Coordinates of C-alpha atoms in Angstrom, one line a residue:
M1 CA -17.6 -11.4 19.9
T2 CA -17.7 -10.7 16.1
H3 CA -20.2 -8.1 15.0
S4 CA -22.9 -8.1 12.2
R5 CA -20.9 -5.4 10.0
P6 CA -21.1 -4.5 6.4
R7 CA -18.3 -6.7 4.2
I8 CA -15.5 -4.7 2.8
S9 CA -15.0 -4.6 -0.7
K10 CA -13.4 -1.8 -1.5
A11 CA -10.3 -0.6 -2.0
V12 CA -8.7 2.9 -2.0
I13 CA -4.6 3.3 -3.8
P14 CA -3.9 7.2 -3.2
A15 CA -1.1 6.6 -6.6
A16 CA -1.0 11.0 -7.6
G17 CA 2.8 11.2 -6.3
L18 CA 5.8 12.5 -8.4
G19 CA 7.9 10.2 -6.6
T20 CA 10.5 12.8 -7.3
R21 CA 13.6 10.5 -5.2
F22 CA 13.8 8.4 -8.1
L23 CA 14.2 11.2 -10.5
P24 CA 15.2 11.2 -13.8
A25 CA 13.3 7.6 -13.7
T26 CA 9.6 8.9 -13.1
K27 CA 9.9 12.1 -14.8
A28 CA 8.0 10.7 -17.5
T29 CA 7.3 7.2 -15.7
P30 CA 5.0 7.2 -13.2
K31 CA 6.9 5.6 -10.2
E32 CA 4.2 3.2 -9.3
M33 CA 5.0 1.3 -12.7
L34 CA 8.3 1.1 -12.2
P35 CA 9.3 -3.0 -12.3
V36 CA 9.7 -4.9 -9.0
V37 CA 11.6 -7.5 -10.9
D38 CA 9.3 -8.1 -14.1
K39 CA 6.2 -6.9 -12.2
P40 CA 5.4 -3.4 -11.9
A41 CA 5.3 -2.4 -8.0
I42 CA 1.4 -1.3 -8.1
Q43 CA 0.7 -4.5 -9.7
Y44 CA 1.4 -6.1 -6.4
V45 CA -0.5 -4.0 -4.7
V46 CA -3.4 -4.2 -6.2
E47 CA -3.0 -8.3 -5.7
E48 CA -2.9 -8.1 -2.5
A49 CA -5.8 -6.0 -2.2
V50 CA -7.3 -8.4 -4.0
H51 CA -5.9 -11.3 -2.2
A52 CA -7.8 -10.0 1.1
G53 CA -10.9 -10.1 -1.1
L54 CA -11.1 -6.3 -2.3
S55 CA -12.4 -7.1 -5.9
D56 CA -13.5 -3.2 -6.3
V57 CA -9.8 -0.7 -6.3
L58 CA -10.2 2.7 -7.2
M59 CA -7.4 4.6 -7.7
V60 CA -6.8 7.9 -7.3
T61 CA -4.4 9.5 -10.0
G62 CA -3.2 12.9 -11.7
R63 CA -1.4 13.9 -14.1
N64 CA 0.5 12.2 -16.4
K65 CA -0.5 8.7 -15.1
R66 CA -2.2 7.2 -17.7
P67 CA 0.2 4.3 -17.7
L68 CA -1.4 3.5 -14.7
E69 CA -4.9 2.7 -16.2
D70 CA -3.2 1.4 -19.7
H71 CA -1.6 -1.6 -17.5
F72 CA -4.6 -3.1 -15.8
D73 CA -6.7 -2.5 -19.4
R74 CA -6.7 -4.9 -22.2
N75 CA -3.9 -4.6 -24.8
Y76 CA -5.4 -6.5 -27.5
E77 CA -2.6 -6.0 -30.1
L78 CA 0.0 -7.6 -27.8
E79 CA -1.9 -10.2 -27.0
E80 CA -3.3 -11.0 -30.6
A81 CA 0.3 -11.1 -31.1
L82 CA 1.8 -13.3 -28.8
R83 CA -1.6 -15.7 -29.7
R84 CA -0.1 -15.8 -33.1
K85 CA 3.4 -16.8 -31.8
G86 CA 1.8 -19.5 -29.3
D87 CA 3.6 -18.1 -26.6
E88 CA 1.1 -18.9 -24.1
S89 CA 3.2 -18.3 -20.7
R90 CA 3.2 -14.5 -21.6
L91 CA -0.3 -13.9 -22.5
A92 CA -1.5 -15.1 -19.5
R93 CA 0.9 -12.9 -17.5
V94 CA -0.2 -9.9 -20.1
Q95 CA -4.0 -11.0 -19.5
E96 CA -3.3 -11.5 -15.7
S97 CA -3.1 -7.8 -14.8
S98 CA -6.2 -7.2 -16.4
D99 CA -8.6 -9.6 -15.7
L100 CA -7.0 -8.9 -11.3
A101 CA -9.9 -6.6 -10.1
T102 CA -12.7 -4.1 -11.2
M103 CA -10.9 -0.7 -11.1
H104 CA -12.1 2.5 -11.4
Y105 CA -9.9 6.2 -11.2
V106 CA -10.4 9.3 -9.8
R107 CA -8.1 12.5 -10.4
Q108 CA -7.2 14.0 -7.7
G109 CA -6.1 17.5 -9.1
D110 CA -4.2 19.8 -6.6
P111 CA -2.1 17.3 -4.3
R112 CA -3.0 17.9 -1.0
G113 CA -1.9 15.4 0.7
L114 CA -3.0 11.9 1.9
G115 CA -5.6 13.0 3.0
H116 CA -7.1 15.0 1.0
A117 CA -6.0 12.0 -2.3
V118 CA -8.8 9.6 0.6
L119 CA -11.6 12.5 0.5
C120 CA -11.4 12.0 -3.5
A121 CA -12.6 8.3 -2.5
A122 CA -15.7 9.1 -0.6
P123 CA -18.1 9.4 -3.8
H124 CA -17.2 5.8 -4.9
V125 CA -17.2 4.4 -1.0
G126 CA -20.1 6.1 -0.1
N127 CA -20.8 4.9 3.8
E128 CA -19.1 1.7 4.1
P129 CA -15.9 0.2 4.8
F130 CA -13.0 0.7 3.1
A131 CA -9.0 -0.4 3.1
V132 CA -6.6 2.1 1.8
L133 CA -3.0 1.2 0.2
L134 CA 0.0 2.8 -0.3
G135 CA 1.9 1.8 -3.4
D136 CA 5.2 3.1 -2.2
D137 CA 4.9 -0.2 0.6
L138 CA 5.0 -3.7 -0.4
I139 CA 3.7 -6.4 1.8
D140 CA 4.9 -10.3 1.3
A141 CA 1.7 -12.0 0.1
R142 CA 3.0 -15.0 2.9
D143 CA 2.2 -12.3 5.4
P144 CA -1.5 -11.4 5.3
L145 CA -1.9 -8.2 7.0
L146 CA -4.3 -6.7 5.0
S147 CA -6.6 -9.8 5.4
R148 CA -5.8 -9.5 9.4
M149 CA -6.8 -6.3 9.3
V150 CA -10.1 -6.6 8.1
D151 CA -10.8 -9.4 10.2
I152 CA -10.1 -7.0 13.5
Q153 CA -12.3 -4.2 11.8
R154 CA -15.5 -6.7 11.1
R155 CA -14.7 -7.6 14.8
H156 CA -14.6 -4.0 16.6
G157 CA -15.6 -1.3 14.4
G158 CA -14.3 1.8 13.6
S159 CA -10.5 2.3 12.0
V160 CA -7.6 -0.7 11.8
I161 CA -3.9 0.9 11.5
A162 CA -1.2 -1.3 10.5
L163 CA 1.6 -0.3 13.0
L164 CA 5.4 -1.5 12.8
E165 CA 8.1 -1.3 15.5
V166 CA 11.0 0.6 14.4
D167 CA 14.2 1.9 15.9
H168 CA 12.8 5.2 18.0
S169 CA 16.1 7.2 15.7
Q170 CA 13.4 6.8 13.2
I171 CA 10.4 7.1 14.1
G172 CA 10.8 11.2 12.6
L173 CA 10.2 9.6 9.1
Y174 CA 6.6 8.3 9.8
G175 CA 3.6 9.1 11.1
C176 CA 3.7 7.5 15.2
A177 CA 1.1 6.0 17.3
E178 CA 0.5 5.5 20.8
V179 CA -1.4 2.9 22.0
K180 CA -2.2 1.0 25.1
P181 CA -2.2 -3.5 24.9
T182 CA -5.4 -5.2 24.5
D183 CA -6.1 -9.4 25.2
T184 CA -5.3 -9.9 21.5
E185 CA -1.2 -9.9 21.0
D186 CA -1.1 -8.1 18.0
V187 CA -3.6 -5.9 18.5
V188 CA -3.0 -2.8 20.4
E189 CA -5.7 0.5 20.9
V190 CA -4.5 3.6 19.2
T191 CA -5.4 5.9 21.9
G192 CA -3.2 9.3 20.2
L193 CA -1.2 9.7 16.5
V194 CA 1.4 12.6 15.1
E195 CA 3.1 13.1 12.0
K196 CA 6.6 12.8 11.9
P197 CA 7.6 14.1 15.2
D198 CA 11.0 14.7 17.0
P199 CA 12.1 11.4 18.4
E200 CA 12.2 12.8 22.1
E201 CA 8.9 14.1 22.0
A202 CA 7.6 10.5 19.9
P203 CA 4.9 9.0 22.3
S204 CA 6.1 5.3 21.1
N205 CA 7.8 3.9 18.5
F206 CA 5.2 2.5 16.6
A207 CA 5.3 3.6 13.3
I208 CA 2.2 3.6 11.0
I209 CA 2.6 1.6 7.7
G210 CA 0.7 2.5 4.3
R211 CA -2.1 0.0 5.2
Y212 CA -5.5 1.2 6.8
V213 CA -8.9 -0.4 7.0
L214 CA -11.1 3.0 8.0
D215 CA -14.7 3.8 8.8
P216 CA -16.5 6.1 6.3
A217 CA -16.7 8.7 9.2
I218 CA -13.2 9.2 7.7
F219 CA -14.4 11.4 5.2
D220 CA -16.4 13.9 7.9
V221 CA -13.7 14.4 9.9
L222 CA -11.3 14.9 6.5
R223 CA -13.6 17.5 5.5
E224 CA -13.2 19.7 8.6
T225 CA -9.7 19.0 9.0
K226 CA -7.4 21.8 8.4
P227 CA -3.7 21.1 6.7
G228 CA -1.3 20.3 8.7
R229 CA 2.5 19.5 8.6
G230 CA 3.7 20.6 5.2
G231 CA 0.9 22.5 4.9
E232 CA -1.2 18.9 3.0
I233 CA -4.6 17.6 4.9
Q234 CA -3.1 14.8 6.6
L235 CA -4.9 11.5 7.0
T236 CA -3.1 10.6 10.6
D237 CA -4.3 14.2 11.8
A238 CA -8.1 13.1 11.0
L239 CA -6.9 9.3 12.7
Q240 CA -5.9 11.4 15.6
S241 CA -9.6 13.3 15.8
L242 CA -10.9 9.7 15.5
A243 CA -8.9 8.1 18.5
A244 CA -9.8 11.0 20.5
E245 CA -13.6 11.1 19.7
P246 CA -14.3 7.2 19.2
A247 CA -18.5 8.8 19.5
L248 CA -17.5 10.3 15.6
G249 CA -16.8 6.6 14.1
G250 CA -15.9 4.1 16.4
P251 CA -12.1 3.2 18.1
V252 CA -9.3 2.9 16.3
H253 CA -6.9 -0.3 16.5
G254 CA -3.9 -0.8 15.4
V255 CA -2.4 -4.1 14.2
V256 CA 1.1 -4.5 15.0
F257 CA 2.8 -6.0 12.1
K258 CA 6.3 -8.8 12.4
G259 CA 5.8 -9.8 8.8
R260 CA 8.1 -9.0 5.3
R261 CA 7.5 -5.5 4.1
Y262 CA 9.3 -3.7 1.2
D263 CA 9.2 0.0 1.2
T264 CA 9.7 0.9 -2.9
G265 CA 9.3 4.6 -2.2
D266 CA 13.7 4.4 -0.7
R267 CA 15.7 3.6 -3.2
G268 CA 17.5 1.5 -1.0
D269 CA 15.2 -0.7 -0.2
Y270 CA 14.1 -0.9 -3.4
L271 CA 16.8 -2.7 -4.7
R272 CA 16.9 -4.8 -1.9
A273 CA 13.1 -5.7 -2.5
I274 CA 14.0 -6.7 -5.9
V275 CA 17.4 -8.7 -4.7
R276 CA 15.1 -10.1 -2.3
L277 CA 12.0 -11.4 -4.5
A278 CA 14.3 -12.4 -7.2
C279 CA 15.9 -14.9 -5.2
E280 CA 12.7 -16.0 -3.7
R281 CA 12.0 -17.2 -7.5
E282 CA 11.8 -20.4 -8.4
D283 CA 13.0 -19.4 -12.3
L284 CA 15.4 -16.5 -11.6
G285 CA 16.6 -17.5 -8.0
P286 CA 18.8 -20.5 -8.3
D287 CA 20.6 -18.6 -11.0
F288 CA 21.0 -15.3 -9.8
R289 CA 21.3 -16.5 -6.0
A290 CA 24.5 -18.3 -7.0
W291 CA 25.7 -15.4 -9.3
L292 CA 25.1 -13.3 -5.9
R293 CA 27.3 -15.4 -4.4
S294 CA 30.1 -14.9 -6.5
Y295 CA 29.5 -11.6 -6.7
V296 CA 29.8 -10.8 -3.1
T297 CA 32.7 -13.1 -2.1
E298 CA 34.8 -11.0 -5.1
E299 CA 33.8 -7.9 -3.9
M300 CA 34.4 -8.7 -0.3

């Protein structure tokens, strides 16, 4: 039964990371602004939030992240130049990012982990559920994961995390969830979580990926959460507290995702994401696929 719960309208996007895996490209350019075909990765994430009905977006940034704000702001000089040229197509693409959502920004200051970045959003979010989207994870628009998570949160309350089954040898790269099944095929109840466990000690092969819908009770828990793995305040540790004591802020459920996901935080996956998305574009795909077939044939 669906209970009457506050409508989720706010999304939080932590974007204060240094992007060291992409140096030297990220020395002066935020990693979130690296292009995936012809659009920065961060725009895909904001579009996903908007498509799920979350039009109020708070970006948690850090030093040297000003280009993020500029991208989602108006550029009157560029717009006027395109207008004078009669280039309506490019003008529409430039204006698209500034018209997407109501954007807000707050600086994290000290890089003290994902949990601390989420805590920075507390004054903006207030006492209502909200979504967290990590910029390294791109979810294909044809697989509406976030909308599904919002629906599950409205049904059950508490918090909802996105889970992906991975090879057991890879679970140490992720937060890991201990789960038990529910009556719904793609939904599990989360009974425990651990951040980047040794594969031999991992309770499952369900990895946490970068989408969360959180009860505001998470803020009180984060304020009491001590630094964990890597000396950082881990969101996974705070969610473990909620899973262990649902009375603190409702249960924790997981949506098991089986759709298309692109990890743009990894150089290899970043390149694969560009190739896959370019191949599927109507304007680029036919010629690019033909070239790719020819290239692969020659190389083989």
